[in-house]
PDB file of C-alpha atoms in Angstrom:
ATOM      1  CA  UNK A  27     -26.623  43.172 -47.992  1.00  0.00           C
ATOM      2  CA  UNK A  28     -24.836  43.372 -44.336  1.00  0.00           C
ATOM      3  CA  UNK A  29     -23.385  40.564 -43.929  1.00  0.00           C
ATOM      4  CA  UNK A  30     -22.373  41.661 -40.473  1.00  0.00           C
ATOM      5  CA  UNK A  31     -24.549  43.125 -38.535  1.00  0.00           C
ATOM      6  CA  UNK A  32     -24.216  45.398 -35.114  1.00  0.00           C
ATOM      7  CA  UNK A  33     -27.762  46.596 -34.187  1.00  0.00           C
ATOM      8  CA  UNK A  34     -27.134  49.034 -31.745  1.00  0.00           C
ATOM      9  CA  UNK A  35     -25.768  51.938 -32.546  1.00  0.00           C
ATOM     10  CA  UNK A  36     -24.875  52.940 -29.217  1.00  0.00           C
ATOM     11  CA  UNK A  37     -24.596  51.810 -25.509  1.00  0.00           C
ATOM     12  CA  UNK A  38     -24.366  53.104 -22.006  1.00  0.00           C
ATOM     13  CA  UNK A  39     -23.294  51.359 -18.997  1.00  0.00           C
ATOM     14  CA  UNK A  40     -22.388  52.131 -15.469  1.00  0.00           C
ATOM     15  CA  UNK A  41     -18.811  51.927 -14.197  1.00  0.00           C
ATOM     16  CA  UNK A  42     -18.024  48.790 -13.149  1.00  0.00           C
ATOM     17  CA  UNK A  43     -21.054  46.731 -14.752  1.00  0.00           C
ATOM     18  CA  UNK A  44     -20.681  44.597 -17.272  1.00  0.00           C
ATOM     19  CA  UNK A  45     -20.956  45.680 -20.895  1.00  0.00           C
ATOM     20  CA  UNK A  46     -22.105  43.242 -23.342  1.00  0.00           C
ATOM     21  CA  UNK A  47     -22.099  44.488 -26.976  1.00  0.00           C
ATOM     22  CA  UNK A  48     -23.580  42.217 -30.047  1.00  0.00           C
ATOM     23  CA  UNK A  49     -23.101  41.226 -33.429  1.00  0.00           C
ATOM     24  CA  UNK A  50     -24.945  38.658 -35.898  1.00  0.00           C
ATOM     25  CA  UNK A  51     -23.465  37.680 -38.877  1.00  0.00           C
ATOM     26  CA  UNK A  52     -25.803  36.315 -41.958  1.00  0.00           C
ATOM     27  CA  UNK A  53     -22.275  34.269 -44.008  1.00  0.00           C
ATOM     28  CA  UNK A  54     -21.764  30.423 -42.704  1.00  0.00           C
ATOM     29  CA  UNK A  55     -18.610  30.462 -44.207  1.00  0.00           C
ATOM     30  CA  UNK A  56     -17.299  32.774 -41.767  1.00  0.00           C
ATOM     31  CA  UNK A  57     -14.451  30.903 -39.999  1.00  0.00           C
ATOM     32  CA  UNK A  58     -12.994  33.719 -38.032  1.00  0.00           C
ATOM     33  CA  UNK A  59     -14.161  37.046 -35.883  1.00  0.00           C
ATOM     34  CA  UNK A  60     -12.336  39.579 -34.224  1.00  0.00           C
ATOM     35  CA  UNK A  61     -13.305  42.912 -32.381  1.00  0.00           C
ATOM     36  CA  UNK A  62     -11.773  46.089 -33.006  1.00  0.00           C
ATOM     37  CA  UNK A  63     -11.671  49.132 -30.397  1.00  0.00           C
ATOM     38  CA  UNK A  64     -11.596  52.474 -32.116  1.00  0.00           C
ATOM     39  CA  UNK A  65     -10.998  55.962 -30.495  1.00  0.00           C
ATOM     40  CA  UNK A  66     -11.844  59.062 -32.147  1.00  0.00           C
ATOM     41  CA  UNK A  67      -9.098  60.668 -34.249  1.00  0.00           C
ATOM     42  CA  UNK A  68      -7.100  56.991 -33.955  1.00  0.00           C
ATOM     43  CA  UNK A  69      -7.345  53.971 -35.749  1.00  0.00           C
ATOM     44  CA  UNK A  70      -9.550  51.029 -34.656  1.00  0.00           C
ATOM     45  CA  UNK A  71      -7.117  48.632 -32.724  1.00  0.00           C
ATOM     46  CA  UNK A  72      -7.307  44.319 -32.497  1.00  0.00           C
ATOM     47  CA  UNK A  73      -8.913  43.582 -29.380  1.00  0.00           C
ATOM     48  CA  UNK A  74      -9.964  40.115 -29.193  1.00  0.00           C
ATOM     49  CA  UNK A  75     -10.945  37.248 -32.016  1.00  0.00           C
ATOM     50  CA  UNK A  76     -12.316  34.261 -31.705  1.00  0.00           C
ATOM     51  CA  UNK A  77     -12.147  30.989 -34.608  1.00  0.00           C
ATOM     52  CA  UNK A  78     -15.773  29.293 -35.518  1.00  0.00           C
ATOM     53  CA  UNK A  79     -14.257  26.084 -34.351  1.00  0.00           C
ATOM     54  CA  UNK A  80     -14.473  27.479 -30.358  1.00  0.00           C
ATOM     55  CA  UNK A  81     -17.578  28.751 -28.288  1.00  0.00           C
ATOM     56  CA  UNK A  82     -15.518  31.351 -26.000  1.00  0.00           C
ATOM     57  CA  UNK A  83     -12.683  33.087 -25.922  1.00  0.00           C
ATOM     58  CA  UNK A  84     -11.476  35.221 -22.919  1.00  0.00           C
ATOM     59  CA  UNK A  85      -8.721  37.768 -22.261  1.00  0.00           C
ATOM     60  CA  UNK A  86      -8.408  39.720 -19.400  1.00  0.00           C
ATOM     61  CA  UNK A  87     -11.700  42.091 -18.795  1.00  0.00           C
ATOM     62  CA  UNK A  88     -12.672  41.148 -22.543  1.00  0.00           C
ATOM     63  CA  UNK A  89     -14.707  37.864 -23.684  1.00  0.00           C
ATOM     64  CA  UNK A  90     -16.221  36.970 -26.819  1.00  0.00           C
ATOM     65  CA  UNK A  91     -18.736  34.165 -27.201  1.00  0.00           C
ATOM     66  CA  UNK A  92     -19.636  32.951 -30.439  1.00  0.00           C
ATOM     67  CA  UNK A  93     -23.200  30.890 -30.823  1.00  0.00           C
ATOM     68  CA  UNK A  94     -22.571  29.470 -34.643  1.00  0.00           C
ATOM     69  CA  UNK A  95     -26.186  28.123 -35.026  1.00  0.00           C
ATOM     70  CA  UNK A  96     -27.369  31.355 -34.124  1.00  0.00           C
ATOM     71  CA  UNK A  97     -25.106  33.088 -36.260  1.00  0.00           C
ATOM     72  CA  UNK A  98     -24.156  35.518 -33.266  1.00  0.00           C
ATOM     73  CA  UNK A  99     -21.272  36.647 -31.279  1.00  0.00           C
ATOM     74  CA  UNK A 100     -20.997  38.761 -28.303  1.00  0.00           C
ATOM     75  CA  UNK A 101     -17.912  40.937 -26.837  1.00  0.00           C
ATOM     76  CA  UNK A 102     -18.390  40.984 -22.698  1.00  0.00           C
ATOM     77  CA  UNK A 103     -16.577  43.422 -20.735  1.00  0.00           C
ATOM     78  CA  UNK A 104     -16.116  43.189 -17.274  1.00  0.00           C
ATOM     79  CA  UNK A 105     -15.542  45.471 -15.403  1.00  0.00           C
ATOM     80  CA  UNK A 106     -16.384  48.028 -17.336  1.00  0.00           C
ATOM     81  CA  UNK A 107     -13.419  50.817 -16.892  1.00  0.00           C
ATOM     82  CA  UNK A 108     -13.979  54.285 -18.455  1.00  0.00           C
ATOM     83  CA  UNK A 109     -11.298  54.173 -20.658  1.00  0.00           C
ATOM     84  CA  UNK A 110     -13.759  51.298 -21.787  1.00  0.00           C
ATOM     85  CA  UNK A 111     -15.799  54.196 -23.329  1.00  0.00           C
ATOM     86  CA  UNK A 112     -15.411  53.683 -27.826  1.00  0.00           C
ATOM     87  CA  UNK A 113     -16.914  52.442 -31.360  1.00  0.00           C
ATOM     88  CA  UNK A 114     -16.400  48.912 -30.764  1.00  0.00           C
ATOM     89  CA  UNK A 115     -16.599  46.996 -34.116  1.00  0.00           C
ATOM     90  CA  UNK A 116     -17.312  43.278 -34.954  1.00  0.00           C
ATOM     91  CA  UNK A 117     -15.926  41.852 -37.795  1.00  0.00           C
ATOM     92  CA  UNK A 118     -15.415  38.781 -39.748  1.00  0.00           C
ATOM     93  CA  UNK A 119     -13.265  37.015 -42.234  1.00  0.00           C
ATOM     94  CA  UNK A 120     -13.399  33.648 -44.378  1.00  0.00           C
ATOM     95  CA  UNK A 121     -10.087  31.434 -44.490  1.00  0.00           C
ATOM     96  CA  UNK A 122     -10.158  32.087 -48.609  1.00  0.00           C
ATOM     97  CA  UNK A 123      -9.102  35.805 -48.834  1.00  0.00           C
ATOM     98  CA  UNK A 124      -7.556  38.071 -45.991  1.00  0.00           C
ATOM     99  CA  UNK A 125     -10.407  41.088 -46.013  1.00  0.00           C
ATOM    100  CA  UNK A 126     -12.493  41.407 -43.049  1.00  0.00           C
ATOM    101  CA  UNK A 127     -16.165  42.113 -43.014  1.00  0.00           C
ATOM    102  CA  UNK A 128     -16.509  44.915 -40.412  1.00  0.00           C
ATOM    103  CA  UNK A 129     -20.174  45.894 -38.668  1.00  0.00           C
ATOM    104  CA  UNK A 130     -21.525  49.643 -38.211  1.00  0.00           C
ATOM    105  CA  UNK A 131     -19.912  49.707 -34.760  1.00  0.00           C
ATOM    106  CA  UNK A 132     -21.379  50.019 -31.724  1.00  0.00           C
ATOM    107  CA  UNK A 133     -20.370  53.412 -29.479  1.00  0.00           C
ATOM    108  CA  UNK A 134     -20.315  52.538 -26.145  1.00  0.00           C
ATOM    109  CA  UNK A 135     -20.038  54.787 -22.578  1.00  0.00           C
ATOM    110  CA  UNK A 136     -18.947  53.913 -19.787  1.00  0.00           C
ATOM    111  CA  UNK A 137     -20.770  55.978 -17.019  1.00  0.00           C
ATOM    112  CA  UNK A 138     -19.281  57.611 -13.914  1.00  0.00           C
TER     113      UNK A 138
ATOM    114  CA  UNK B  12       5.470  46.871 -33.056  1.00  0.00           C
ATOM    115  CA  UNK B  13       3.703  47.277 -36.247  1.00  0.00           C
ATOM    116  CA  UNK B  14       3.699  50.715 -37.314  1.00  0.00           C
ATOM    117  CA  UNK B  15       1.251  52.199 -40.312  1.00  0.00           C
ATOM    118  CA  UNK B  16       1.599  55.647 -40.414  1.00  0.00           C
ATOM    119  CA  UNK B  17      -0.717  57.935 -42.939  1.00  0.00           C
ATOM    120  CA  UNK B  18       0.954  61.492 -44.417  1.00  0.00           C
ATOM    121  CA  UNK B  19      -1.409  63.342 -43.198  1.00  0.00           C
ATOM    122  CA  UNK B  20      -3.963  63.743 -40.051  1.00  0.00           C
ATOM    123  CA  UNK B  21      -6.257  66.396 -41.869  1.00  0.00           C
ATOM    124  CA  UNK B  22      -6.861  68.033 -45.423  1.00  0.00           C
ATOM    125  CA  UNK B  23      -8.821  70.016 -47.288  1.00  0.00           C
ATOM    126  CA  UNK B  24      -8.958  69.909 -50.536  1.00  0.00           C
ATOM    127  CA  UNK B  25     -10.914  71.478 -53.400  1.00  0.00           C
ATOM    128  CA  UNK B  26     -13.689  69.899 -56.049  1.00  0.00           C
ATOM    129  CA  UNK B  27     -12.029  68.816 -58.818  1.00  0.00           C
ATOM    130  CA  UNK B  28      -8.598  67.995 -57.120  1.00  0.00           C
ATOM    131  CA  UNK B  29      -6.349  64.788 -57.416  1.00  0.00           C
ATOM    132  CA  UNK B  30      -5.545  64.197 -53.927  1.00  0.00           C
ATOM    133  CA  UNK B  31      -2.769  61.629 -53.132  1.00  0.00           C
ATOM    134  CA  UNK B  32      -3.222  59.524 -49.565  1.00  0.00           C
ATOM    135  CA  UNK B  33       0.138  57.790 -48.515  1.00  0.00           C
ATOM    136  CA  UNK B  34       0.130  55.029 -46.080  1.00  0.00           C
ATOM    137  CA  UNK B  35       3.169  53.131 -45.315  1.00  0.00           C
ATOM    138  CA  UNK B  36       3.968  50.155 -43.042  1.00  0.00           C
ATOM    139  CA  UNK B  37       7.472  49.358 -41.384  1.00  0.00           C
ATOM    140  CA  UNK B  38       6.526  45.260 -40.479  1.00  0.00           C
ATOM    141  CA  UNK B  39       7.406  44.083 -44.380  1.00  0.00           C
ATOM    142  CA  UNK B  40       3.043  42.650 -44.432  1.00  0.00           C
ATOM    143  CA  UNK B  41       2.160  41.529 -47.716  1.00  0.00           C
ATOM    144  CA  UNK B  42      -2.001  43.168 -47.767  1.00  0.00           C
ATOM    145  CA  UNK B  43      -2.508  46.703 -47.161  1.00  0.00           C
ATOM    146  CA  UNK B  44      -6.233  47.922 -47.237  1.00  0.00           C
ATOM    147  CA  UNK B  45      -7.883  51.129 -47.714  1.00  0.00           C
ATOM    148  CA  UNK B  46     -11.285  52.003 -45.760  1.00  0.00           C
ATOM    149  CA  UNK B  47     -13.074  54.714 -44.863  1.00  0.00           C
ATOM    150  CA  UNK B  48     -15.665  55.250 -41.972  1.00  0.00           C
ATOM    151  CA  UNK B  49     -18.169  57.553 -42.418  1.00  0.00           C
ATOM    152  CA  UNK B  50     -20.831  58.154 -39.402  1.00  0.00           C
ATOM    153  CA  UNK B  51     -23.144  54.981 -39.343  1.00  0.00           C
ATOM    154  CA  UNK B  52     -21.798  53.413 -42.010  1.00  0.00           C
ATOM    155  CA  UNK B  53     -18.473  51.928 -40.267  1.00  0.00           C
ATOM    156  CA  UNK B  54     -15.588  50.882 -41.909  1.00  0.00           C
ATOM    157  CA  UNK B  55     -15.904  50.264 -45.925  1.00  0.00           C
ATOM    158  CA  UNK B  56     -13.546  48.881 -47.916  1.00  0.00           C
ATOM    159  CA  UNK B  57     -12.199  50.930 -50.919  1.00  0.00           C
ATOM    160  CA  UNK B  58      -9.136  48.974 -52.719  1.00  0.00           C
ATOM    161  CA  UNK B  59      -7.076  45.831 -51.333  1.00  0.00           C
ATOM    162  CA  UNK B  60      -3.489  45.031 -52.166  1.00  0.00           C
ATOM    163  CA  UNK B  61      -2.044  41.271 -52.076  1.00  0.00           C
ATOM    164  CA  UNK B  62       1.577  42.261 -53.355  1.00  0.00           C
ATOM    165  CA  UNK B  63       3.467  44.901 -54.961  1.00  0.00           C
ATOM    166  CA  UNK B  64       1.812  46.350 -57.953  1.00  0.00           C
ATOM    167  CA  UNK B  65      -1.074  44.109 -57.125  1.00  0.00           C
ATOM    168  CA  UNK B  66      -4.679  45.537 -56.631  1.00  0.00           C
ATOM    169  CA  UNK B  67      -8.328  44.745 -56.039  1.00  0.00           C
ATOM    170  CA  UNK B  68     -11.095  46.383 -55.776  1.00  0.00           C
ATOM    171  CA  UNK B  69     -13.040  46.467 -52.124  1.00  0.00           C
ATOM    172  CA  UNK B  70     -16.793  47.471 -51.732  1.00  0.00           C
ATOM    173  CA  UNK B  71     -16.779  51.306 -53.028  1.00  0.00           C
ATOM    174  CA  UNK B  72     -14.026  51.658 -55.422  1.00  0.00           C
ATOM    175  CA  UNK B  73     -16.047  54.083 -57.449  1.00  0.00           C
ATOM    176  CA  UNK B  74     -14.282  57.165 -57.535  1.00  0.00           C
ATOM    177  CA  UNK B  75     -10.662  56.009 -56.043  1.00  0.00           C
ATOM    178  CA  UNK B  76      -7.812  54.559 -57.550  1.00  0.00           C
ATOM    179  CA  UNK B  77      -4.467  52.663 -55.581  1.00  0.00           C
ATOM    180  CA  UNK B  78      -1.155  52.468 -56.481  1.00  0.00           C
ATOM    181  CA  UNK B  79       1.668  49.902 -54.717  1.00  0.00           C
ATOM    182  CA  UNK B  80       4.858  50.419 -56.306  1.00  0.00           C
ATOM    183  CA  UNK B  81       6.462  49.081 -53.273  1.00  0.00           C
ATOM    184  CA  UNK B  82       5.647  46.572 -50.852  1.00  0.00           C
ATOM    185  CA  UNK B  83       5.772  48.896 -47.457  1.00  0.00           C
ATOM    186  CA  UNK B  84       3.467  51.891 -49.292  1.00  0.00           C
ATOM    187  CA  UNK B  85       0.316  51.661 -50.708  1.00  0.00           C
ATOM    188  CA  UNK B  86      -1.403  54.920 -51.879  1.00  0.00           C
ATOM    189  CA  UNK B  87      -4.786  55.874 -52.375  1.00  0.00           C
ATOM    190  CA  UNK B  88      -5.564  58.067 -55.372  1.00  0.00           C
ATOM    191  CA  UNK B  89      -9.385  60.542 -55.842  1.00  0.00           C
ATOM    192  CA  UNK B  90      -8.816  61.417 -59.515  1.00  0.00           C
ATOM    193  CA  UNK B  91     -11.493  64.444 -59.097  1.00  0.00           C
ATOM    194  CA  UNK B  92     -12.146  64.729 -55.512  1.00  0.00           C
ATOM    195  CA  UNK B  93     -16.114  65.065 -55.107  1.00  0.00           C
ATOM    196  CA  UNK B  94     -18.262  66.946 -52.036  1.00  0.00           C
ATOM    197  CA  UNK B  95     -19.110  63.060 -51.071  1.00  0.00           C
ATOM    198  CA  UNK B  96     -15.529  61.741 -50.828  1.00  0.00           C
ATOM    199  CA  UNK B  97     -15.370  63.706 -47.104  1.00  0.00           C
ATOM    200  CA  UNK B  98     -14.305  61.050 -44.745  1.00  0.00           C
ATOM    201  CA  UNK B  99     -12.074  59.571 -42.950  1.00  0.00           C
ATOM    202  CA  UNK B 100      -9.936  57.686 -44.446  1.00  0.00           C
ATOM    203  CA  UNK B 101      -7.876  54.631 -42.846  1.00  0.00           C
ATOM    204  CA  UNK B 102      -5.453  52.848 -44.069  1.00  0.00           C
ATOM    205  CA  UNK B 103      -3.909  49.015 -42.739  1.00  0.00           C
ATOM    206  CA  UNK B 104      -1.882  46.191 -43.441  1.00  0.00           C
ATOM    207  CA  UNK B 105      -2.101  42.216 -42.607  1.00  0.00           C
ATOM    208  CA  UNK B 106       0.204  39.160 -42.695  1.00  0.00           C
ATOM    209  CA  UNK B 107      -0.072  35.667 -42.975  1.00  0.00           C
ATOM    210  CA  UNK B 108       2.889  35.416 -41.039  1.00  0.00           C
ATOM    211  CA  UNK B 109       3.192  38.062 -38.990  1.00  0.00           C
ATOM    212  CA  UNK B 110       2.213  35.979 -35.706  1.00  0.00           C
ATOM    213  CA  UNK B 111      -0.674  37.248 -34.503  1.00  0.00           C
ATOM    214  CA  UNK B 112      -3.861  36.162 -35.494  1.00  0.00           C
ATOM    215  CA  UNK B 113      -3.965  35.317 -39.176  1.00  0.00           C
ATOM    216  CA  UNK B 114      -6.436  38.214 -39.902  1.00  0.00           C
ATOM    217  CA  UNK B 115      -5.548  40.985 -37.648  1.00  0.00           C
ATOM    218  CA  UNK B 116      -5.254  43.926 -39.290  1.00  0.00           C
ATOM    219  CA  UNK B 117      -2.995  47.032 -38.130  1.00  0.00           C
ATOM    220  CA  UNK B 118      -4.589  50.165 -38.816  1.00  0.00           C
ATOM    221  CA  UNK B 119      -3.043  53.651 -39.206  1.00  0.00           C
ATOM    222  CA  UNK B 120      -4.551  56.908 -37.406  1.00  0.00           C
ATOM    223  CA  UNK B 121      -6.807  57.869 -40.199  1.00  0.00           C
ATOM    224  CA  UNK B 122      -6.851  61.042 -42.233  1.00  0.00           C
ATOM    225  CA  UNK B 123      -9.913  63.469 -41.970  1.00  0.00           C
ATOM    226  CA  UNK B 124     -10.315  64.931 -45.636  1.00  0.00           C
ATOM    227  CA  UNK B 125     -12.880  67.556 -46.255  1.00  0.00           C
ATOM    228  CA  UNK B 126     -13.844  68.358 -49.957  1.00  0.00           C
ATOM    229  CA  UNK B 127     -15.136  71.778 -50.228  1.00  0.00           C
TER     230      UNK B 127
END
Protein backbone atom coordinates (compact mmCIF):
# COMPACT_ATOMS: atom_id res chain seq x y z
CA UNK A 1 0.00 0.00 0.00
CA UNK A 2 1.49 3.64 -1.08
CA UNK A 3 1.63 5.34 1.61
CA UNK A 4 2.79 8.30 -0.41
CA UNK A 5 1.30 9.04 -3.21
CA UNK A 6 2.34 11.39 -6.44
CA UNK A 7 -0.44 11.00 -9.08
CA UNK A 8 0.99 12.47 -11.92
CA UNK A 9 3.47 11.00 -13.53
CA UNK A 10 4.50 13.85 -15.46
CA UNK A 11 4.07 17.68 -15.98
CA UNK A 12 4.60 20.43 -18.45
CA UNK A 13 4.68 24.02 -17.88
CA UNK A 14 5.61 27.14 -19.70
CA UNK A 15 8.70 29.16 -18.80
CA UNK A 16 8.06 31.42 -16.35
CA UNK A 17 4.55 30.04 -15.01
CA UNK A 18 4.16 28.62 -12.04
CA UNK A 19 4.57 24.88 -11.51
CA UNK A 20 2.67 23.29 -8.85
CA UNK A 21 3.40 19.55 -8.36
CA UNK A 22 1.30 17.27 -5.69
CA UNK A 23 1.53 14.67 -3.27
CA UNK A 24 -1.06 12.95 -0.73
CA UNK A 25 0.06 10.94 1.86
CA UNK A 26 -2.44 8.13 3.48
CA UNK A 27 0.04 7.80 7.30
CA UNK A 28 -1.15 10.48 10.14
CA UNK A 29 1.82 9.82 11.85
CA UNK A 30 3.82 11.48 9.35
CA UNK A 31 5.53 14.39 11.17
CA UNK A 32 7.90 15.48 8.50
CA UNK A 33 8.08 15.96 4.40
CA UNK A 34 10.69 16.95 2.23
CA UNK A 35 11.07 17.20 -1.67
CA UNK A 36 13.81 15.82 -3.53
CA UNK A 37 15.00 17.11 -7.13
CA UNK A 38 16.55 14.36 -9.18
CA UNK A 39 18.44 14.70 -12.57
CA UNK A 40 19.04 11.89 -14.76
CA UNK A 41 22.33 10.02 -14.25
CA UNK A 42 22.61 12.06 -10.60
CA UNK A 43 21.25 11.48 -7.40
CA UNK A 44 17.97 13.04 -6.18
CA UNK A 45 19.08 16.20 -4.13
CA UNK A 46 17.11 17.92 -0.69
CA UNK A 47 15.16 20.65 -1.95
CA UNK A 48 12.77 21.84 0.50
CA UNK A 49 10.86 20.10 3.74
CA UNK A 50 8.36 21.16 5.62
CA UNK A 51 7.34 19.76 9.64
CA UNK A 52 3.40 18.74 10.17
CA UNK A 53 3.38 21.29 12.89
CA UNK A 54 3.52 24.35 9.97
CA UNK A 55 1.10 25.07 6.94
CA UNK A 56 3.91 26.66 4.53
CA UNK A 57 7.20 26.74 4.04
CA UNK A 58 9.00 28.95 1.42
CA UNK A 59 12.51 29.24 -0.02
CA UNK A 60 13.43 31.20 -2.75
CA UNK A 61 11.38 30.15 -6.14
CA UNK A 62 10.33 26.88 -4.12
CA UNK A 63 7.20 26.58 -1.61
CA UNK A 64 5.64 23.73 -0.07
CA UNK A 65 2.22 23.84 1.55
CA UNK A 66 1.09 21.15 3.61
CA UNK A 67 -2.97 20.75 4.24
CA UNK A 68 -2.76 17.95 7.26
CA UNK A 69 -6.58 17.28 7.28
CA UNK A 70 -6.38 16.66 3.78
CA UNK A 71 -3.48 14.61 4.02
CA UNK A 72 -1.79 16.65 1.07
CA UNK A 73 1.18 18.68 0.30
CA UNK A 74 2.12 20.67 -2.62
CA UNK A 75 5.74 21.90 -3.98
CA UNK A 76 5.08 25.52 -5.93
CA UNK A 77 7.61 26.82 -8.15
CA UNK A 78 7.73 30.14 -9.25
CA UNK A 79 9.08 31.14 -11.75
CA UNK A 80 9.49 28.28 -13.37
CA UNK A 81 13.31 28.33 -14.84
CA UNK A 82 14.32 25.54 -17.28
CA UNK A 83 16.84 24.18 -15.32
CA UNK A 84 13.49 23.65 -13.30
CA UNK A 85 12.92 20.75 -15.80
CA UNK A 86 13.33 16.95 -13.34
CA UNK A 87 11.66 13.87 -11.34
CA UNK A 88 10.64 15.80 -8.46
CA UNK A 89 9.86 13.41 -5.51
CA UNK A 90 7.73 13.84 -2.30
CA UNK A 91 8.57 12.10 0.57
CA UNK A 92 7.89 11.55 4.14
CA UNK A 93 9.26 10.42 7.42
CA UNK A 94 7.88 9.67 11.09
CA UNK A 95 9.98 11.11 14.15
CA UNK A 96 10.43 7.13 15.32
CA UNK A 97 12.94 5.82 12.68
CA UNK A 98 15.11 7.92 10.13
CA UNK A 99 13.76 6.17 6.61
CA UNK A 100 11.82 8.27 4.36
CA UNK A 101 8.77 7.22 2.47
CA UNK A 102 9.46 8.49 -1.09
CA UNK A 103 6.43 8.89 -3.93
CA UNK A 104 6.72 7.65 -7.74
CA UNK A 105 8.01 11.11 -8.68
CA UNK A 106 6.62 13.42 -10.73
CA UNK A 107 8.81 14.45 -14.16
CA UNK A 108 8.30 17.79 -14.81
CA UNK A 109 9.26 20.27 -18.10
CA UNK A 110 9.73 23.35 -18.16
CA UNK A 111 8.76 24.70 -21.69
CA UNK A 112 10.60 27.26 -23.84
CA UNK B 1 29.81 19.35 1.90
CA UNK B 2 28.56 15.92 2.29
CA UNK B 3 30.04 13.71 -0.14
CA UNK B 4 28.61 9.91 -0.98
CA UNK B 5 30.35 8.65 -3.70
CA UNK B 6 29.34 5.02 -5.36
CA UNK B 7 32.41 2.77 -7.12
CA UNK B 8 30.95 2.67 -10.01
CA UNK B 9 28.61 4.81 -12.57
CA UNK B 10 27.73 1.69 -14.83
CA UNK B 11 28.06 -2.26 -14.92
CA UNK B 12 27.21 -5.10 -16.48
CA UNK B 13 27.24 -8.03 -15.07
CA UNK B 14 26.28 -11.63 -15.86
CA UNK B 15 23.26 -14.08 -14.40
CA UNK B 16 24.49 -15.82 -11.75
CA UNK B 17 27.17 -13.22 -10.57
CA UNK B 18 27.91 -11.82 -6.97
CA UNK B 19 28.18 -8.27 -7.67
CA UNK B 20 29.60 -6.00 -4.88
CA UNK B 21 28.11 -2.11 -4.78
CA UNK B 22 30.39 0.22 -2.59
CA UNK B 23 29.10 3.42 -1.31
CA UNK B 24 31.03 5.47 1.02
CA UNK B 25 30.39 8.79 2.84
CA UNK B 26 33.15 11.36 4.04
CA UNK B 27 30.55 13.45 6.75
CA UNK B 28 31.10 10.54 9.68
CA UNK B 29 26.54 10.04 9.37
CA UNK B 30 25.47 7.27 11.38
CA UNK B 31 22.37 5.71 8.57
CA UNK B 32 23.33 4.86 5.18
CA UNK B 33 20.45 3.52 2.88
CA UNK B 34 20.30 1.56 -0.18
CA UNK B 35 17.45 2.25 -2.93
CA UNK B 36 16.89 1.68 -6.20
CA UNK B 37 14.58 3.53 -8.78
CA UNK B 38 13.28 1.73 -11.40
CA UNK B 39 10.93 3.65 -14.11
CA UNK B 40 7.52 4.33 -12.29
CA UNK B 41 8.25 2.79 -9.38
CA UNK B 42 10.56 5.64 -7.71
CA UNK B 43 12.85 5.18 -5.13
CA UNK B 44 12.55 1.70 -3.03
CA UNK B 45 14.24 0.92 -0.21
CA UNK B 46 16.49 -2.23 -0.18
CA UNK B 47 18.57 -2.47 3.29
CA UNK B 48 19.07 0.38 6.06
CA UNK B 49 22.05 0.72 8.34
CA UNK B 50 21.80 2.48 11.95
CA UNK B 51 25.58 1.78 12.94
CA UNK B 52 28.48 -0.21 12.07
CA UNK B 53 27.75 -3.81 11.54
CA UNK B 54 24.16 -2.90 12.05
CA UNK B 55 21.44 -3.77 9.38
CA UNK B 56 17.76 -3.76 8.51
CA UNK B 57 15.90 -4.74 6.05
CA UNK B 58 13.95 -1.90 3.76
CA UNK B 59 10.93 -2.75 1.44
CA UNK B 60 12.60 -5.30 -1.22
CA UNK B 61 15.39 -6.98 0.46
CA UNK B 62 14.68 -10.15 -1.42
CA UNK B 63 17.56 -10.94 -3.34
CA UNK B 64 20.28 -8.37 -1.73
CA UNK B 65 22.37 -8.57 1.12
CA UNK B 66 24.51 -5.35 3.05
CA UNK B 67 27.49 -5.36 4.76
CA UNK B 68 28.89 -2.20 7.15
CA UNK B 69 32.10 -3.11 8.51
CA UNK B 70 32.83 0.47 8.92
CA UNK B 71 30.91 3.39 9.71
CA UNK B 72 31.78 5.65 6.38
CA UNK B 73 31.03 2.39 3.84
CA UNK B 74 28.15 0.49 3.52
CA UNK B 75 28.00 -2.14 0.68
CA UNK B 76 25.35 -3.69 -1.09
CA UNK B 77 25.73 -7.37 -1.94
CA UNK B 78 23.30 -9.54 -5.15
CA UNK B 79 24.40 -13.05 -4.14
CA UNK B 80 23.19 -14.37 -7.79
CA UNK B 81 22.50 -11.37 -9.76
CA UNK B 82 19.00 -12.02 -11.61
CA UNK B 83 17.65 -10.40 -15.23
CA UNK B 84 15.21 -8.31 -12.69
CA UNK B 85 17.91 -6.81 -10.43
CA UNK B 86 18.64 -4.11 -13.58
CA UNK B 87 18.38 -0.78 -11.98
CA UNK B 88 19.69 1.88 -10.72
CA UNK B 89 20.94 1.68 -7.76
CA UNK B 90 21.46 4.70 -5.15
CA UNK B 91 23.00 4.78 -2.30
CA UNK B 92 22.75 7.71 0.89
CA UNK B 93 23.47 8.55 4.26
CA UNK B 94 21.58 10.70 7.16
CA UNK B 95 22.42 12.24 10.56
CA UNK B 96 20.74 13.19 13.50
CA UNK B 97 23.22 15.69 13.94
CA UNK B 98 24.46 16.66 10.97
CA UNK B 99 22.52 20.17 10.98
CA UNK B 100 20.34 20.15 8.40
CA UNK B 101 17.06 18.93 8.60
CA UNK B 102 16.83 15.88 10.82
CA UNK B 103 15.83 13.63 7.84
CA UNK B 104 17.64 14.86 4.88
CA UNK B 105 19.22 12.38 3.22
CA UNK B 106 22.48 12.81 0.93
CA UNK B 107 22.37 10.70 -1.96
CA UNK B 108 25.23 9.43 -4.17
CA UNK B 109 25.10 9.54 -8.18
CA UNK B 110 23.61 6.16 -8.60
CA UNK B 111 25.00 3.16 -10.41
CA UNK B 112 23.20 1.84 -13.63
CA UNK B 113 23.66 -2.10 -13.45
CA UNK B 114 22.45 -4.18 -16.28
CA UNK B 115 22.12 -8.04 -15.73
CA UNK B 116 22.37 -9.81 -18.93
Amino acid sequence: DQQVKQNSPSLSVQEGRISILNCDYTNSMFDYFLWYKKYPAEGPTFLISISSIKDKNEDGRFTVFLNKSAKHLSLHIVPSQPGDSAVYFCAASTARDDKIIFGKGTRLHILP
Amino acid sequence: DVKVTQSSRYLVKRTGEKVFLECVQDMDHENMFWYRQDPGLGLRLIYFSYDVKMKEKGDIPEGYSVSREKKERFSLILESASTNQTSMYLCASSSPSAGGPYYEQYFGPGTRLTVT
